Short mmCIF file of C-alpha atoms in Angstrom, two decimals:
data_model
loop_
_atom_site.label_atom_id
_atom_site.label_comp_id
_atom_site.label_asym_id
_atom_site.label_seq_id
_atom_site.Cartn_x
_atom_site.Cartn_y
_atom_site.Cartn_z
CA UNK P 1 153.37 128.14 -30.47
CA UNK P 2 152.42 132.05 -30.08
CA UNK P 3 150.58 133.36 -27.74
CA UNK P 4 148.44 134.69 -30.30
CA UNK P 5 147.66 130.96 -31.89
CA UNK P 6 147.31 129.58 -28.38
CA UNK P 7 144.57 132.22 -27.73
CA UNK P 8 142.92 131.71 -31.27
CA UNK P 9 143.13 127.34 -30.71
CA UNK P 10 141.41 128.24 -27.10
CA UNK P 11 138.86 130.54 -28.24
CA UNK P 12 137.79 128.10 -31.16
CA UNK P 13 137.88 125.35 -28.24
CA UNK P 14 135.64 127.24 -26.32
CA UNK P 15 132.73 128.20 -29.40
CA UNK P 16 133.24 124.19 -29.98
CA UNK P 17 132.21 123.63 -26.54
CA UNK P 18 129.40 125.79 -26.42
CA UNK P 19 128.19 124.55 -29.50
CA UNK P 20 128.15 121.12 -28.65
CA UNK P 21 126.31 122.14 -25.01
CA UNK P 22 123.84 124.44 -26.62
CA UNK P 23 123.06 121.56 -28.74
CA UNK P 24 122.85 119.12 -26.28
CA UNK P 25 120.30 121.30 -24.00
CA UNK P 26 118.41 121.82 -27.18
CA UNK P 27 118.32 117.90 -28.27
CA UNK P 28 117.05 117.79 -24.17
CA UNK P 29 113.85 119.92 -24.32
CA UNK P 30 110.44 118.55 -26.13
CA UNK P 31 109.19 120.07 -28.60
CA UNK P 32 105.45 121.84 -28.82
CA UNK P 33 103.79 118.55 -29.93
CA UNK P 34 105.12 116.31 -27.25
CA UNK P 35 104.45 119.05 -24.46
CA UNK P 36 100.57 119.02 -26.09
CA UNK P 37 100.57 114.89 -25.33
CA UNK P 38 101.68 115.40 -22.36
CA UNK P 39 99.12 117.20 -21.33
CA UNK P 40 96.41 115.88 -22.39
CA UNK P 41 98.02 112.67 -20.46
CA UNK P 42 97.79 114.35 -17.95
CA UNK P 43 94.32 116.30 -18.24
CA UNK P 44 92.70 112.61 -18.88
CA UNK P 45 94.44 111.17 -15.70
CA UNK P 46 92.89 114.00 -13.76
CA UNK P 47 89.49 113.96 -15.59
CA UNK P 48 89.35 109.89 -14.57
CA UNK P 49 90.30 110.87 -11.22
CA UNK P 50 87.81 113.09 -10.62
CA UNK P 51 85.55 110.87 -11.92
CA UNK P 52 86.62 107.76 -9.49
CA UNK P 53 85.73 110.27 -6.75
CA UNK P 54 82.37 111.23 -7.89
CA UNK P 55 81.68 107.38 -8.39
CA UNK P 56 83.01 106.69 -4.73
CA UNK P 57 80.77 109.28 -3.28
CA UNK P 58 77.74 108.36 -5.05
CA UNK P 59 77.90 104.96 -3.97
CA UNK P 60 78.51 105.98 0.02
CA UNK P 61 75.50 108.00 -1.03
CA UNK P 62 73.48 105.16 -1.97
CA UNK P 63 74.67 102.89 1.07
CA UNK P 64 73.89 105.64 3.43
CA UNK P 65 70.43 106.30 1.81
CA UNK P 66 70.08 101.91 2.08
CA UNK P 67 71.13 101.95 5.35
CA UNK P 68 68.39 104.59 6.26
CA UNK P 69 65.57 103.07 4.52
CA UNK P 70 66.91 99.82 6.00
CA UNK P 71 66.98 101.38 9.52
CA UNK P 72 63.54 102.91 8.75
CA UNK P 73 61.90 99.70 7.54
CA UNK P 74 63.34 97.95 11.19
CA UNK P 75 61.49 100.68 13.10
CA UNK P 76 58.22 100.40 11.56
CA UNK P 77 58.29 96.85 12.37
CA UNK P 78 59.20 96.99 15.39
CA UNK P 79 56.62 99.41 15.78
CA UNK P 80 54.20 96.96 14.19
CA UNK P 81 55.26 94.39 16.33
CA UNK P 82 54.96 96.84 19.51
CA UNK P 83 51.18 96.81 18.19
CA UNK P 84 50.24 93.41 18.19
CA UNK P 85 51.71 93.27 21.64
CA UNK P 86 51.01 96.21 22.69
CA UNK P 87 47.22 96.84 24.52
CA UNK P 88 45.22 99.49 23.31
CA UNK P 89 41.92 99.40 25.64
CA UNK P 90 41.80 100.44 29.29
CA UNK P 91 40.24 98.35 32.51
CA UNK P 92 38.87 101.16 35.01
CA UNK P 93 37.27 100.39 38.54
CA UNK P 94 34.93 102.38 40.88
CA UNK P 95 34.08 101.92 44.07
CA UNK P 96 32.87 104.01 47.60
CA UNK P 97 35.36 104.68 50.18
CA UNK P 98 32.85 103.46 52.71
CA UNK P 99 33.99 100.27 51.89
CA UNK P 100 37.06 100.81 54.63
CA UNK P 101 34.67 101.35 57.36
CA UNK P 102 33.77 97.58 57.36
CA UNK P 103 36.55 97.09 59.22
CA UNK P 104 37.33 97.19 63.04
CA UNK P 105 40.62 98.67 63.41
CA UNK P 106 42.92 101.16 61.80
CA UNK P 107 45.08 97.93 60.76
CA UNK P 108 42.42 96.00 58.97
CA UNK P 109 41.44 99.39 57.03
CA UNK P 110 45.01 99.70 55.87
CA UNK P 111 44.97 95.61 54.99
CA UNK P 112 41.49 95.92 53.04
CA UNK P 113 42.65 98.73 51.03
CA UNK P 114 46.30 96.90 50.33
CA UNK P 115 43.74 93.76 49.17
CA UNK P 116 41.91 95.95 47.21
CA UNK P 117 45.41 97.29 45.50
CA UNK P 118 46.36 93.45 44.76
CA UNK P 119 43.44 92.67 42.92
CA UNK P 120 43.89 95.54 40.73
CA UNK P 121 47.48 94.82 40.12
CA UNK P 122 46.57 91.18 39.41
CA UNK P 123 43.90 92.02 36.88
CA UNK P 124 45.66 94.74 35.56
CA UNK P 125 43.59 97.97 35.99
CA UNK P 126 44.46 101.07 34.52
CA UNK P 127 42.52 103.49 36.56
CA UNK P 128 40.82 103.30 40.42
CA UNK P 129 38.23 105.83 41.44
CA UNK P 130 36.77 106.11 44.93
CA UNK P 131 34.06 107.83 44.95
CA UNK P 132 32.36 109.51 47.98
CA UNK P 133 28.44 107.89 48.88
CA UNK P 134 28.75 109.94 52.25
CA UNK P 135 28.65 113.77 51.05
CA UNK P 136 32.34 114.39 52.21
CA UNK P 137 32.88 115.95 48.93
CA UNK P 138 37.04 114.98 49.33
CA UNK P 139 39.00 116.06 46.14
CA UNK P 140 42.41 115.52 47.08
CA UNK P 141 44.92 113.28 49.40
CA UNK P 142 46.69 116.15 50.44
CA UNK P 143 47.08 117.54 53.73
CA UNK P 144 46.00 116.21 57.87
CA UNK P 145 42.72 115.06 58.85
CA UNK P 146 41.42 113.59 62.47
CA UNK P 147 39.47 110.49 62.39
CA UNK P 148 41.36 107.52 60.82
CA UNK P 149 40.44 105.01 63.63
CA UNK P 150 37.58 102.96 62.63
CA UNK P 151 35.41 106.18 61.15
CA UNK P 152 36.87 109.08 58.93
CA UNK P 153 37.60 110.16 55.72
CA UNK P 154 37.43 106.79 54.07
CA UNK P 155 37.93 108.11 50.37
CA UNK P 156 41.24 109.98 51.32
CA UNK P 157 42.90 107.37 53.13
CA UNK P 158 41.77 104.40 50.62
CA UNK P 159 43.11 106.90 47.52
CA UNK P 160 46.13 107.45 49.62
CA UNK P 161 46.92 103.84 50.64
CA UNK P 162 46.27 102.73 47.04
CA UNK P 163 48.84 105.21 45.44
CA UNK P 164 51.24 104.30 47.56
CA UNK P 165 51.48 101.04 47.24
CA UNK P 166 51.27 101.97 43.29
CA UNK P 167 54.68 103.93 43.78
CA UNK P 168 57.54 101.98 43.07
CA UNK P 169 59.75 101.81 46.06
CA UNK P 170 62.72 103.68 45.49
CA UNK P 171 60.06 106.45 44.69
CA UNK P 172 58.35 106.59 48.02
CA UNK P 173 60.25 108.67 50.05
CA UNK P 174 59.98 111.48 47.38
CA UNK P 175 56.59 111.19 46.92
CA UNK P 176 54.97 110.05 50.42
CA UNK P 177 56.03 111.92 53.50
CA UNK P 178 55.59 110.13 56.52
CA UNK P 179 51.29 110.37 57.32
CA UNK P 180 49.43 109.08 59.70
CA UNK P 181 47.51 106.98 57.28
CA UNK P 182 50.46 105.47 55.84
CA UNK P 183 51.57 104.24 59.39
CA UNK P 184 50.76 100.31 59.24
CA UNK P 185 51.69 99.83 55.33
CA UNK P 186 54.86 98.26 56.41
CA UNK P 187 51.88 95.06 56.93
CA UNK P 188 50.88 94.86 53.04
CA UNK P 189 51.82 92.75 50.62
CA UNK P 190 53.98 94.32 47.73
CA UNK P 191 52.27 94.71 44.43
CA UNK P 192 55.24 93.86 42.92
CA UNK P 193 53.75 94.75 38.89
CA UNK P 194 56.09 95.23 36.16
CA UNK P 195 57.36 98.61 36.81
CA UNK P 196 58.11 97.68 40.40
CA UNK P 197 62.21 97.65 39.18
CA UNK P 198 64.91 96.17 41.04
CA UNK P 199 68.09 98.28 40.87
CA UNK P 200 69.83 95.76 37.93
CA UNK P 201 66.74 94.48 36.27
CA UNK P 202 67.23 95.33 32.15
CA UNK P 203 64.06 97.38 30.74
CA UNK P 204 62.80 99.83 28.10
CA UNK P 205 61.01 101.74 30.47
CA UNK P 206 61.61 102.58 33.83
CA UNK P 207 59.35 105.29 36.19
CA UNK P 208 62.14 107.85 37.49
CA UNK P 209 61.77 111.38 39.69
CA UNK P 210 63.11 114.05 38.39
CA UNK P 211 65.98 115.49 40.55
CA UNK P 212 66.84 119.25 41.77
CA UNK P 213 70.09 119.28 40.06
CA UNK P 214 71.50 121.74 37.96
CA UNK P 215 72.66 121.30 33.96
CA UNK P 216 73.97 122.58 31.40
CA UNK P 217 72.80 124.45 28.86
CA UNK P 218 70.77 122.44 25.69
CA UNK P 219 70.93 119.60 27.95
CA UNK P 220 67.78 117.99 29.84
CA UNK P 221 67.29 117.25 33.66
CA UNK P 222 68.38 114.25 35.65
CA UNK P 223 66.20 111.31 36.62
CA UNK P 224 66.52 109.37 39.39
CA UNK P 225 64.94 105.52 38.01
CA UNK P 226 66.46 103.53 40.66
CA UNK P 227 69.48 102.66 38.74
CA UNK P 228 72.89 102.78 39.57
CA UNK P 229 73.22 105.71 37.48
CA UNK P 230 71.18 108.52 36.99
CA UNK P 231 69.17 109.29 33.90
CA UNK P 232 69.47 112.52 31.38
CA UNK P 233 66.37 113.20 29.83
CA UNK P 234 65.85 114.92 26.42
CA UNK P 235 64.40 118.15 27.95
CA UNK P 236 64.49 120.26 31.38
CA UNK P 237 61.79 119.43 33.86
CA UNK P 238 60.38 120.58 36.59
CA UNK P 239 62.36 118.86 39.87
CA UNK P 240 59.77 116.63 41.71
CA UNK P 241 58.11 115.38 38.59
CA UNK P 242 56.86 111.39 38.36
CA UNK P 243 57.72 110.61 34.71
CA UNK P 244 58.04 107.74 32.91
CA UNK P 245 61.47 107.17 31.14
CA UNK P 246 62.52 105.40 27.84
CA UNK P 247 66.26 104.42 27.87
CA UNK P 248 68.14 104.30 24.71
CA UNK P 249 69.27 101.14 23.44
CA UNK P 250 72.70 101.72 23.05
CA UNK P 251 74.39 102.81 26.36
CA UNK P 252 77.94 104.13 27.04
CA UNK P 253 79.24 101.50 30.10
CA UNK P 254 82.02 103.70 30.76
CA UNK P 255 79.63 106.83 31.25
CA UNK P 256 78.75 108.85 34.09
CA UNK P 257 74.88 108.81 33.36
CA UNK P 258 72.50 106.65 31.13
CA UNK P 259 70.63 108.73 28.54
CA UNK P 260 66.74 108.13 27.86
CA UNK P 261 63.63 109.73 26.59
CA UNK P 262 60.15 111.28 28.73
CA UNK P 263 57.40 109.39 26.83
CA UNK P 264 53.56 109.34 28.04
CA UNK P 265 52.84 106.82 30.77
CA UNK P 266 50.63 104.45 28.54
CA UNK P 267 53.08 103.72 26.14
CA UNK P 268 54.72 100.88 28.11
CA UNK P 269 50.91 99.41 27.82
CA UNK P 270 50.01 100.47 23.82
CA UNK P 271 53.58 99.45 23.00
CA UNK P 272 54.80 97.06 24.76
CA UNK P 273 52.04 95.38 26.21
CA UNK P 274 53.32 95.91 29.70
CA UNK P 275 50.81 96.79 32.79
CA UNK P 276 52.07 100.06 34.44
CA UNK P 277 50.17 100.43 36.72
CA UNK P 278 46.92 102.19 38.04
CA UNK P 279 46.36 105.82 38.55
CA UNK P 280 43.87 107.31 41.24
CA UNK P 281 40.87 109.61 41.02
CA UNK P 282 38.32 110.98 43.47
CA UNK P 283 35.05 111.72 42.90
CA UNK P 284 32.35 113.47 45.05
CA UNK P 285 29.73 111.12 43.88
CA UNK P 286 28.54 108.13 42.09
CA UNK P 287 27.30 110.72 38.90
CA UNK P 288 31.24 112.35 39.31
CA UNK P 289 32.47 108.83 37.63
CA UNK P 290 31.39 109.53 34.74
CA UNK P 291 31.19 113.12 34.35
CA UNK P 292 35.02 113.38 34.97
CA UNK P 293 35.81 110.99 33.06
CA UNK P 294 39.65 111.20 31.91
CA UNK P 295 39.56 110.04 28.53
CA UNK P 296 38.05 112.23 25.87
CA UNK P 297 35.22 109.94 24.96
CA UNK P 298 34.57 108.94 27.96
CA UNK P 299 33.32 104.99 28.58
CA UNK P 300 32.18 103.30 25.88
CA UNK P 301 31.70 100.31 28.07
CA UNK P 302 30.23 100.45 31.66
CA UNK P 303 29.08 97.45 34.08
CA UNK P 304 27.42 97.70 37.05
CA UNK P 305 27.41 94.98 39.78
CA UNK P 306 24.90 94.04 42.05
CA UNK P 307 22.68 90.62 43.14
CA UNK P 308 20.09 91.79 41.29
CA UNK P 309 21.11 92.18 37.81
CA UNK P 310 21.49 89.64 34.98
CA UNK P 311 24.01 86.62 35.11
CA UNK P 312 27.35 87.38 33.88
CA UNK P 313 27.83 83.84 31.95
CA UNK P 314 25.48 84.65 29.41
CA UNK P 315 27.10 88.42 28.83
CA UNK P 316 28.89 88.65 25.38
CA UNK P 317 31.20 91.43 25.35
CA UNK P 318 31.81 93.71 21.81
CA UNK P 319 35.61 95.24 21.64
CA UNK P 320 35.47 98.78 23.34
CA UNK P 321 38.44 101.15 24.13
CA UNK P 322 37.42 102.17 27.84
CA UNK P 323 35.67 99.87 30.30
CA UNK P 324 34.42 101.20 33.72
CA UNK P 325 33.34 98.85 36.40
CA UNK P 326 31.28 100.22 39.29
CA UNK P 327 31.05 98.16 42.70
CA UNK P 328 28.84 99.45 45.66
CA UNK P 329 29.06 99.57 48.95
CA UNK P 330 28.13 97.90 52.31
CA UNK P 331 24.19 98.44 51.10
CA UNK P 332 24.87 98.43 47.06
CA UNK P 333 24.97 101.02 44.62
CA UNK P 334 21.44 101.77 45.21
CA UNK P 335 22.61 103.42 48.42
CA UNK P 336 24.91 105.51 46.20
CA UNK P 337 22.10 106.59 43.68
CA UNK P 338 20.18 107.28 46.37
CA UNK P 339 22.78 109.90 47.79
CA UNK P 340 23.53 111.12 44.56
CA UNK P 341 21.39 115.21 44.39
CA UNK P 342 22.82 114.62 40.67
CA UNK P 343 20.69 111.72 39.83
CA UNK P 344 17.31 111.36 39.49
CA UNK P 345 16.65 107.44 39.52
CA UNK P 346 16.06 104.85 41.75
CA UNK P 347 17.16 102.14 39.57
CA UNK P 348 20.70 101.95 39.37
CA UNK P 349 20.48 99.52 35.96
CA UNK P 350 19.49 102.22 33.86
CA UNK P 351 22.80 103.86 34.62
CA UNK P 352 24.57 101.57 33.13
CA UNK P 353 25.58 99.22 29.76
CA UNK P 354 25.37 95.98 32.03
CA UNK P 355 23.93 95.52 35.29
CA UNK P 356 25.64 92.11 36.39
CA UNK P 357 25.59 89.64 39.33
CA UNK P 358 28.91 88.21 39.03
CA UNK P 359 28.22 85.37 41.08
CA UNK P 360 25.33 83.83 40.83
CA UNK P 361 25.15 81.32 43.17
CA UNK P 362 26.69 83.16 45.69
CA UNK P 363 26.53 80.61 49.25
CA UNK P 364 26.60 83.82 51.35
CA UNK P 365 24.21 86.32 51.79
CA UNK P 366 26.57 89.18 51.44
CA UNK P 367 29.76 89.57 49.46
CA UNK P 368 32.21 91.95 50.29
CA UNK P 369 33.45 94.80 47.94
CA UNK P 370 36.69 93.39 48.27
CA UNK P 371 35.66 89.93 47.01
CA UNK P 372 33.41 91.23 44.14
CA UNK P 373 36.36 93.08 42.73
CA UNK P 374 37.97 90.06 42.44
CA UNK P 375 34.82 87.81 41.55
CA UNK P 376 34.02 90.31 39.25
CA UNK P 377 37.32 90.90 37.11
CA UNK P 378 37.74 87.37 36.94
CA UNK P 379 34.30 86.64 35.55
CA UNK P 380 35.12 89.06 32.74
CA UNK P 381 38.46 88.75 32.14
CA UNK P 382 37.89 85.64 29.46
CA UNK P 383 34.99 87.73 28.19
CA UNK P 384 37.54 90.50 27.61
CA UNK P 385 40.57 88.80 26.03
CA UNK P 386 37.87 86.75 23.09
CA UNK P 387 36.27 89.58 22.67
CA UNK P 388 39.67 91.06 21.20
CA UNK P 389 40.73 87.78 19.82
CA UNK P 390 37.63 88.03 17.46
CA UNK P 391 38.28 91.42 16.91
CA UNK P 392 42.84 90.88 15.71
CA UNK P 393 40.95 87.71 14.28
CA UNK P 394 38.86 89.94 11.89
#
């Protein structure tokens, strides 16, 4: 064969070839209409997709908005059920701090006043004023004074003596530098109320100092609440503070600190139902009771006791939200009216809602202030809880 032929057979070879690829690659590639299928395949698969997704987050929508109105509906029963427990009326006392010169030594008049603390801690009393029938005109517990042997400022050591045996102990030193009038209450008896905490005992609330201790920004102080731990609070605080703490539920074991909330110091009582405690006030005089009154309506309920007023078994008490009790004295609370430049009666009765002889047959001639607060609050105390039982009744 020529060269000429050869070249002719291998260029004929070669259009063959190329043919027959160039009609393969075409037979290979879709045409318009299946590339239009395709993606509308394709289009719909997405479109579902989507739609899935949508679906999926609506429905951790709805389970998140459940699981709030769920959570919600929890708290306002337990709230409701923090009502019915919860006590929403408070028991105050008043009585002279002459009461402390009945006794013979400066021992007794620190045991009289830690008797005086037990039977409000065992009755539950919310508020303790000593009042002044002596025109000392006292106003505060601070500070040195001479005369605590068996005469002196009776009203400052009683209010002393009385809030510190309120403090819980691993709050003392904090609060109660070492005073002369504090020198034989190593001899009482503990209170030992509710919010007296041992260092592991579980609680909602606690009563914590607040510490000199620096933090961080956006965070709160720390509270010392006799824990093995301290406490963060929600906000910053003045160091020195006595505040009353509620822990969060949920607590991180492996933490450095326990978290909690400052909440007012009457919600362990409204909410809980728990006693927390009695605050003290001083008052000038016997008319001072009343006029500084801490709540905003004052007492809607106040008793007087004395030997000479009306028989406490045939009282019938109506629900009220503050209740003030008013002991005298060695020589009564007409000794108090009658040192009172404020008041202009002679009659103590008319001072008060009830005038009642808590004990009427009383064997001695003379009951002591200490016994009549205990006479006294007992008498009432069943008077107390039906007059609220007809009241949750109704």
């Amino acid at each position: 064969m020529s060269s000429y032929n050869t070249r002719k057979c291998i260029q004929r070879g070669c259009l063959k070839m190329s043919e027959t690829s160039n009609f393969g690659k075409h037979k290979l590639q879709p045409n318009d209409g299946d590339q239009k299928i395709v993606w509308k395949k394709w289009k719909a698969g997405k479109k579902e997709e989507k739609k899935q997704i949508r679906e999926q987050k609506l429905i951790k929508k709805l389970e998140k908005q459940k699981l709030k109105e769920e959570q919600q509906q929890q708290e306002l029963q337990q709230q409701q059920e923090r009502r019915k427990k919860g006590r929403h009326y408070t028991v105050s006392i008043a009585l002279p701090g002459s009461v402390l010169d009945n006794a013979q030594s400066p021992e007794l008049r620190t045991y009289l006043a830690g008797q005086i603390a037990r039977a409000c801690a065992v009755f539950c009393v919310d508020e303790v004023v000593v009042f002044d029938e002596e025109d000392q005109d006292a106003k505060s517990v601070e500070g040195e004074f001479t005369g605590i042997g068996k005469k002196g400022q009776a009203c400052v050591q009683l209010a002393r003596i009385l809030q510190y045996l309120e403090c819980p102990q691993y709050l003392r030193k904090s609060f109660f530098p070492k005073h002369q009038d504090l020198q034989f209450a190593g001899l009482l008896n503990p209170l030992d109320s509710p919010h007296h905490m041992r260092m592991d005992d579980e609680s909602e609330f606690r009563e914590g100092v607040v510490l000199d201790r620096p933090s961080k920004p956006g965070k709160g102080s720390f509270v010392n609440c006799g824990m093995r731990k301290e406490v963060r609070i929600d906000r910053r605080l003045q160091a020195g503070l006595r505040v009353t703490v509620r822990l969060h539920s949920s607590q991180n074991p492996d933490g450095k600190v326990y978290k909690g909330e400052v909440v007012a110091p009457h919600l362990p009582r409204t909410e809980a139902g728990l006693y927390w405690g009695y605050s003290v006030r001083l008052a000038s005089c016997l008319s001072n009771v009343f006029a500084e009154c801490p709540h905003k309506e004052g007492y809607d309920l106040t008793i007087g006791t004395s030997e000479k007023g009306s028989s406490v078994d045939s009282v019938t008490l109506s629900p009220f939200k503050h209740v003030l009790v008013v002991f005298g004295g060695l020589q009564g609370l007409e000794a108090s009216v009658d040192t009172d430049q404020n008041l202009n009666v002679t009659d103590p009765s008319v001072l008060f809602d009830l005038y009642l002889n808590t004990c009427p047959t009383q064997g001695s001639r003379t009951i002591r202030t200490e016994e009549a607060i205990l006479i006294s609050l007992s008498g009432l105390r069943p008077k107390v809880a039906a007059a609220f039982q007809d009241s949750s009744a109704g």
